Amino acid sequence: MAGQKIQRQTGVALWRQIADRIRTSINHGDFDETGMVPPETTLALQFGVNRHTIRSSLAALAQEGIVRAVQGRGTLIERKERLSFPISRRTRFSQGIGDQVRETRSVLLAAGEEAATTELARQLKIKTGAPLVRLETLGQADHRPVSRATSWFPADRFGDIAEIYRTTGSITKAFKELGVPDYVRVVTEITATHADEGDLTDLQLSPGAIVLVAQALNADLDNVPVQYSISRFAADRVRFTVEN
Amino acid sequence: MAGQKIQRQTGVALWRQIADRIRTSINHGDFDETGMVPPETTLALQFGVNRHTIRSSLAALAQEGIVRAVQGRGTLIERKERLSFPISRRTRFSQGIGDQVRETRSVLLAAGEEAATTELARQLKIKTGAPLVRLETLGQADHRPVSRATSWFPADRFGDIAEIYRTTGSITKAFKELGVPDYVRVVTEITATHADEGDLTDLQLSPGAIVLVAQALNADLDNVPVQYSISRFAADRVRFTVEN
DNA sequence: TATGGTTGTCTATATCAATAGACATTTAGA
DNA sequence: TCTAAATGTCTATTGATATAGACAACCATA
């Protein structure tokens, strides 16, 4: 556990800061030898806070299913994971993390049609107001939610993509059926922010958590934009890897 | 302002959540027409909180120099910025954002020698314990801190890099003097976390802020690793752009 | 100069966050 | 079976967070 001090009177409660730090340490493998978090009294000493504050932190982590406290023994680590998510010209959800998990799945949350806003039109190189298909999807790895994405497709070429996606569960396959045998990632923009209400429910996050936001543009092999998407990842579960 | 509700009893104070949201809206250009933040009473109504809570949020933003309240008129937007930071095979700090700001600068905070840890040795493809030069640098754009980085270089090839960097203020130039005419980014890992104490001081962040963390490996044209670095960016000031 | 809209300041109250201490309960191992 | 070490529970107190209401001070403008 790095010796960074925690911040007081910042609008972020100590128990939350400490919970975030312990979660990071778990993901980093700091406690792999024992498979347990250090005793509450030890942590309280390390962080310079009261034991009750540590208990609040561990309670939050237990709520997330990351640790489990056993009276008399200690606090066991139940789960640790931070998926490495490659971002490259050939970025696809399932491919990159396929070797890190047993099963990846993509679920359609919602679908609909809407007119292109100025921003979406600029990205997809179409006219403002042109019809778009919007898909809301949830990416899962081993039945754990990892990302939630909103994607827009030009409706003239991909009017039926929602239905095809619903049956195949794959954007790549849907594209193939609609005459796009292959596509590439043109650009990805990455930002970070606090989790909103949708993130909390869809990604099963605890409030105050951080999400990584990736805005991506995909194009077919003729360099014509086919998909613009905004994906939100649980920051403590993934890591983006940019291979150049 | 997006209609996301704010979270109560999460360990993150309401005033901080709201401050983050307002800052994002400012950066997004939501208030560009008036150049002002909506009145406190309006914001209180929108977020469903007391006016005093909004005042706490605006006070925090004023502390950051983002807004300035004027009695009788309203709260003026003083500054908005979110630099787009390209990540590519030829990523350098100054080049990518050069057209977005008037001046970029890099300052040496500290330098020293240390032995390679297992992790650093693996990245740089050298032996564990081999001597490394460590540089702590601060990247600035128009005199505003944007990123703080820790870099490691194999000492056998780059033993004098600290001194050369101190005079030139450029890694690229230092490499050139040491016989590396060109170098490329091999891989970049991107994560996000809360700001630590060093971030607060060096990046002039308010506590609880988010930082984007980029761990990067650079290699020379023979594909020999020359630099491993961990950079921390103020998440509300930058956006990573991955061109593929 | 009168008015409406805005920020600034004050008091009061309730709840959350954090500390402090004491003791019970459970487990593993000597 | 005793003991040490760990988590579980309880009470009490302090400071930060949030709400509520009232009013002052200031600005732009009709």
mmCIF file with all atom_site columns, N, CA and C in Angstrom, chain A residues 203-236:
data_model
loop_
_atom_site.group_PDB
_atom_site.id
_atom_site.type_symbol
_atom_site.label_atom_id
_atom_site.label_alt_id
_atom_site.label_comp_id
_atom_site.label_asym_id
_atom_site.label_entity_id
_atom_site.label_seq_id
_atom_site.pdbx_PDB_ins_code
_atom_site.Cartn_x
_atom_site.Cartn_y
_atom_site.Cartn_z
_atom_site.occupancy
_atom_site.B_iso_or_equiv
_atom_site.pdbx_formal_charge
_atom_site.auth_seq_id
_atom_site.auth_comp_id
_atom_site.auth_asym_id
_atom_site.auth_atom_id
_atom_site.pdbx_PDB_model_num
ATOM 1   N N  . LEU A 1 203 ? -23.733 -0.825 -14.143 1.00 0.00 ? 203 LEU A N  1
ATOM 2   C CA . LEU A 1 203 ? -22.402 -1.380 -13.901 1.00 0.00 ? 203 LEU A CA 1
ATOM 3   C C  . LEU A 1 203 ? -22.240 -1.884 -12.474 1.00 0.00 ? 203 LEU A C  1
ATOM 4   N N  . GLN A 1 204 ? -23.328 -1.805 -11.697 1.00 0.00 ? 204 GLN A N  1
ATOM 5   C CA . GLN A 1 204 ? -23.291 -2.264 -10.302 1.00 0.00 ? 204 GLN A CA 1
ATOM 6   C C  . GLN A 1 204 ? -22.136 -1.624 -9.544  1.00 0.00 ? 204 GLN A C  1
ATOM 7   N N  . LEU A 1 205 ? -22.066 -0.294 -9.648  1.00 0.00 ? 205 LEU A N  1
ATOM 8   C CA . LEU A 1 205 ? -21.004 0.438  -8.978  1.00 0.00 ? 205 LEU A CA 1
ATOM 9   C C  . LEU A 1 205 ? -21.508 0.986  -7.658  1.00 0.00 ? 205 LEU A C  1
ATOM 10  N N  . SER A 1 206 ? -20.580 1.283  -6.792  1.00 0.00 ? 206 SER A N  1
ATOM 11  C CA . SER A 1 206 ? -20.939 1.987  -5.566  1.00 0.00 ? 206 SER A CA 1
ATOM 12  C C  . SER A 1 206 ? -20.834 3.477  -5.848  1.00 0.00 ? 206 SER A C  1
ATOM 13  N N  . PRO A 1 207 ? -21.738 4.256  -5.277  1.00 0.00 ? 207 PRO A N  1
ATOM 14  C CA . PRO A 1 207 ? -21.757 5.697  -5.555  1.00 0.00 ? 207 PRO A CA 1
ATOM 15  C C  . PRO A 1 207 ? -20.406 6.341  -5.278  1.00 0.00 ? 207 PRO A C  1
ATOM 16  N N  . GLY A 1 208 ? -20.057 7.331  -6.104  1.00 0.00 ? 208 GLY A N  1
ATOM 17  C CA . GLY A 1 208 ? -18.778 7.993  -5.958  1.00 0.00 ? 208 GLY A CA 1
ATOM 18  C C  . GLY A 1 208 ? -17.668 7.331  -6.755  1.00 0.00 ? 208 GLY A C  1
ATOM 19  N N  . ALA A 1 209 ? -17.953 6.198  -7.373  1.00 0.00 ? 209 ALA A N  1
ATOM 20  C CA . ALA A 1 209 ? -16.949 5.493  -8.151  1.00 0.00 ? 209 ALA A CA 1
ATOM 21  C C  . ALA A 1 209 ? -16.585 6.295  -9.402  1.00 0.00 ? 209 ALA A C  1
ATOM 22  N N  . ILE A 1 210 ? -15.478 5.902  -10.017 1.00 0.00 ? 210 ILE A N  1
ATOM 23  C CA . ILE A 1 210 ? -14.981 6.592  -11.202 1.00 0.00 ? 210 ILE A CA 1
ATOM 24  C C  . ILE A 1 210 ? -15.277 5.753  -12.440 1.00 0.00 ? 210 ILE A C  1
ATOM 25  N N  . VAL A 1 211 ? -15.667 6.397  -13.523 1.00 0.00 ? 211 VAL A N  1
ATOM 26  C CA . VAL A 1 211 ? -15.840 5.705  -14.794 1.00 0.00 ? 211 VAL A CA 1
ATOM 27  C C  . VAL A 1 211 ? -14.890 6.301  -15.826 1.00 0.00 ? 211 VAL A C  1
ATOM 28  N N  . LEU A 1 212 ? -14.336 5.418  -16.656 1.00 0.00 ? 212 LEU A N  1
ATOM 29  C CA . LEU A 1 212 ? -13.561 5.851  -17.813 1.00 0.00 ? 212 LEU A CA 1
ATOM 30  C C  . LEU A 1 212 ? -14.528 5.945  -18.983 1.00 0.00 ? 212 LEU A C  1
ATOM 31  N N  . VAL A 1 213 ? -14.489 7.052  -19.698 1.00 0.00 ? 213 VAL A N  1
ATOM 32  C CA . VAL A 1 213 ? -15.400 7.276  -20.809 1.00 0.00 ? 213 VAL A CA 1
ATOM 33  C C  . VAL A 1 213 ? -14.606 7.261  -22.112 1.00 0.00 ? 213 VAL A C  1
ATOM 34  N N  . ALA A 1 214 ? -14.986 6.391  -23.031 1.00 0.00 ? 214 ALA A N  1
ATOM 35  C CA . ALA A 1 214 ? -14.314 6.300  -24.326 1.00 0.00 ? 214 ALA A CA 1
ATOM 36  C C  . ALA A 1 214 ? -15.305 6.646  -25.427 1.00 0.00 ? 214 ALA A C  1
ATOM 37  N N  . GLN A 1 215 ? -15.013 7.710  -26.148 1.00 0.00 ? 215 GLN A N  1
ATOM 38  C CA . GLN A 1 215 ? -15.847 8.079  -27.298 1.00 0.00 ? 215 GLN A CA 1
ATOM 39  C C  . GLN A 1 215 ? -15.106 7.639  -28.553 1.00 0.00 ? 215 GLN A C  1
ATOM 40  N N  . ALA A 1 216 ? -15.739 6.781  -29.331 1.00 0.00 ? 216 ALA A N  1
ATOM 41  C CA . ALA A 1 216 ? -15.029 6.128  -30.429 1.00 0.00 ? 216 ALA A CA 1
ATOM 42  C C  . ALA A 1 216 ? -15.763 6.280  -31.742 1.00 0.00 ? 216 ALA A C  1
ATOM 43  N N  . LEU A 1 217 ? -14.981 6.348  -32.807 1.00 0.00 ? 217 LEU A N  1
ATOM 44  C CA . LEU A 1 217 ? -15.549 6.400  -34.155 1.00 0.00 ? 217 LEU A CA 1
ATOM 45  C C  . LEU A 1 217 ? -15.003 5.229  -34.955 1.00 0.00 ? 217 LEU A C  1
ATOM 46  N N  . ASN A 1 218 ? -15.910 4.425  -35.502 1.00 0.00 ? 218 ASN A N  1
ATOM 47  C CA . ASN A 1 218 ? -15.517 3.318  -36.362 1.00 0.00 ? 218 ASN A CA 1
ATOM 48  C C  . ASN A 1 218 ? -15.901 3.631  -37.809 1.00 0.00 ? 218 ASN A C  1
ATOM 49  N N  . ALA A 1 219 ? -15.082 3.163  -38.742 1.00 0.00 ? 219 ALA A N  1
ATOM 50  C CA . ALA A 1 219 ? -15.354 3.394  -40.158 1.00 0.00 ? 219 ALA A CA 1
ATOM 51  C C  . ALA A 1 219 ? -15.150 2.098  -40.928 1.00 0.00 ? 219 ALA A C  1
ATOM 52  N N  . ASP A 1 220 ? -15.823 1.995  -42.094 1.00 0.00 ? 220 ASP A N  1
ATOM 53  C CA . ASP A 1 220 ? -15.607 0.811  -42.911 1.00 0.00 ? 220 ASP A CA 1
ATOM 54  C C  . ASP A 1 220 ? -14.286 0.959  -43.679 1.00 0.00 ? 220 ASP A C  1
ATOM 55  N N  . LEU A 1 221 ? -13.988 -0.025 -44.522 1.00 0.00 ? 221 LEU A N  1
ATOM 56  C CA . LEU A 1 221 ? -12.672 -0.038 -45.165 1.00 0.00 ? 221 LEU A CA 1
ATOM 57  C C  . LEU A 1 221 ? -12.522 1.056  -46.206 1.00 0.00 ? 221 LEU A C  1
ATOM 58  N N  . ASP A 1 222 ? -13.654 1.699  -46.598 1.00 0.00 ? 222 ASP A N  1
ATOM 59  C CA . ASP A 1 222 ? -13.587 2.868  -47.485 1.00 0.00 ? 222 ASP A CA 1
ATOM 60  C C  . ASP A 1 222 ? -13.481 4.157  -46.681 1.00 0.00 ? 222 ASP A C  1
ATOM 61  N N  . ASN A 1 223 ? -13.242 4.010  -45.370 1.00 0.00 ? 223 ASN A N  1
ATOM 62  C CA . ASN A 1 223 ? -13.095 5.162  -44.495 1.00 0.00 ? 223 ASN A CA 1
ATOM 63  C C  . ASN A 1 223 ? -14.395 5.943  -44.300 1.00 0.00 ? 223 ASN A C  1
ATOM 64  N N  . VAL A 1 224 ? -15.534 5.307  -44.559 1.00 0.00 ? 224 VAL A N  1
ATOM 65  C CA . VAL A 1 224 ? -16.820 5.959  -44.323 1.00 0.00 ? 224 VAL A CA 1
ATOM 66  C C  . VAL A 1 224 ? -17.280 5.613  -42.908 1.00 0.00 ? 224 VAL A C  1
ATOM 67  N N  . PRO A 1 225 ? -17.567 6.620  -42.070 1.00 0.00 ? 225 PRO A N  1
ATOM 68  C CA . PRO A 1 225 ? -17.980 6.355  -40.690 1.00 0.00 ? 225 PRO A CA 1
ATOM 69  C C  . PRO A 1 225 ? -19.218 5.464  -40.634 1.00 0.00 ? 225 PRO A C  1
ATOM 70  N N  . VAL A 1 226 ? -19.187 4.456  -39.795 1.00 0.00 ? 226 VAL A N  1
ATOM 71  C CA . VAL A 1 226 ? -20.326 3.550  -39.669 1.00 0.00 ? 226 VAL A CA 1
ATOM 72  C C  . VAL A 1 226 ? -20.902 3.530  -38.261 1.00 0.00 ? 226 VAL A C  1
ATOM 73  N N  . GLN A 1 227 ? -20.122 3.975  -37.270 1.00 0.00 ? 227 GLN A N  1
ATOM 74  C CA . GLN A 1 227 ? -20.583 3.878  -35.891 1.00 0.00 ? 227 GLN A CA 1
ATOM 75  C C  . GLN A 1 227 ? -19.864 4.902  -35.033 1.00 0.00 ? 227 GLN A C  1
ATOM 76  N N  . TYR A 1 228 ? -20.655 5.622  -34.242 1.00 0.00 ? 228 TYR A N  1
ATOM 77  C CA . TYR A 1 228 ? -20.073 6.490  -33.223 1.00 0.00 ? 228 TYR A CA 1
ATOM 78  C C  . TYR A 1 228 ? -20.612 6.024  -31.886 1.00 0.00 ? 228 TYR A C  1
ATOM 79  N N  . SER A 1 229 ? -19.727 5.849  -30.918 1.00 0.00 ? 229 SER A N  1
ATOM 80  C CA . SER A 1 229 ? -20.185 5.291  -29.649 1.00 0.00 ? 229 SER A CA 1
ATOM 81  C C  . SER A 1 229 ? -19.530 5.987  -28.462 1.00 0.00 ? 229 SER A C  1
ATOM 82  N N  . ILE A 1 230 ? -20.277 6.030  -27.374 1.00 0.00 ? 230 ILE A N  1
ATOM 83  C CA . ILE A 1 230 ? -19.768 6.527  -26.097 1.00 0.00 ? 230 ILE A CA 1
ATOM 84  C C  . ILE A 1 230 ? -19.896 5.391  -25.090 1.00 0.00 ? 230 ILE A C  1
ATOM 85  N N  . SER A 1 231 ? -18.760 4.881  -24.637 1.00 0.00 ? 231 SER A N  1
ATOM 86  C CA . SER A 1 231 ? -18.753 3.750  -23.710 1.00 0.00 ? 231 SER A CA 1
ATOM 87  C C  . SER A 1 231 ? -18.259 4.204  -22.350 1.00 0.00 ? 231 SER A C  1
ATOM 88  N N  . ARG A 1 232 ? -18.884 3.667  -21.327 1.00 0.00 ? 232 ARG A N  1
ATOM 89  C CA . ARG A 1 232 ? -18.494 4.004  -19.956 1.00 0.00 ? 232 ARG A CA 1
ATOM 90  C C  . ARG A 1 232 ? -18.063 2.737  -19.240 1.00 0.00 ? 232 ARG A C  1
ATOM 91  N N  . PHE A 1 233 ? -16.824 2.748  -18.722 1.00 0.00 ? 233 PHE A N  1
ATOM 92  C CA . PHE A 1 233 ? -16.241 1.574  -18.083 1.00 0.00 ? 233 PHE A CA 1
ATOM 93  C C  . PHE A 1 233 ? -16.053 1.838  -16.595 1.00 0.00 ? 233 PHE A C  1
ATOM 94  N N  . ALA A 1 234 ? -16.273 0.832  -15.781 1.00 0.00 ? 234 ALA A N  1
ATOM 95  C CA . ALA A 1 234 ? -15.946 0.924  -14.359 1.00 0.00 ? 234 ALA A CA 1
ATOM 96  C C  . ALA A 1 234 ? -14.439 1.032  -14.239 1.00 0.00 ? 234 ALA A C  1
ATOM 97  N N  . ALA A 1 235 ? -13.956 2.165  -13.717 1.00 0.00 ? 235 ALA A N  1
ATOM 98  C CA . ALA A 1 235 ? -12.519 2.454  -13.760 1.00 0.00 ? 235 ALA A CA 1
ATOM 99  C C  . ALA A 1 235 ? -11.710 1.467  -12.926 1.00 0.00 ? 235 ALA A C  1
ATOM 100 N N  . ASP A 1 236 ? -12.320 0.893  -11.901 1.00 0.00 ? 236 ASP A N  1
ATOM 101 C CA . ASP A 1 236 ? -11.549 -0.019 -11.069 1.00 0.00 ? 236 ASP A CA 1
ATOM 102 C C  . ASP A 1 236 ? -11.570 -1.437 -11.621 1.00 0.00 ? 236 ASP A C  1
#
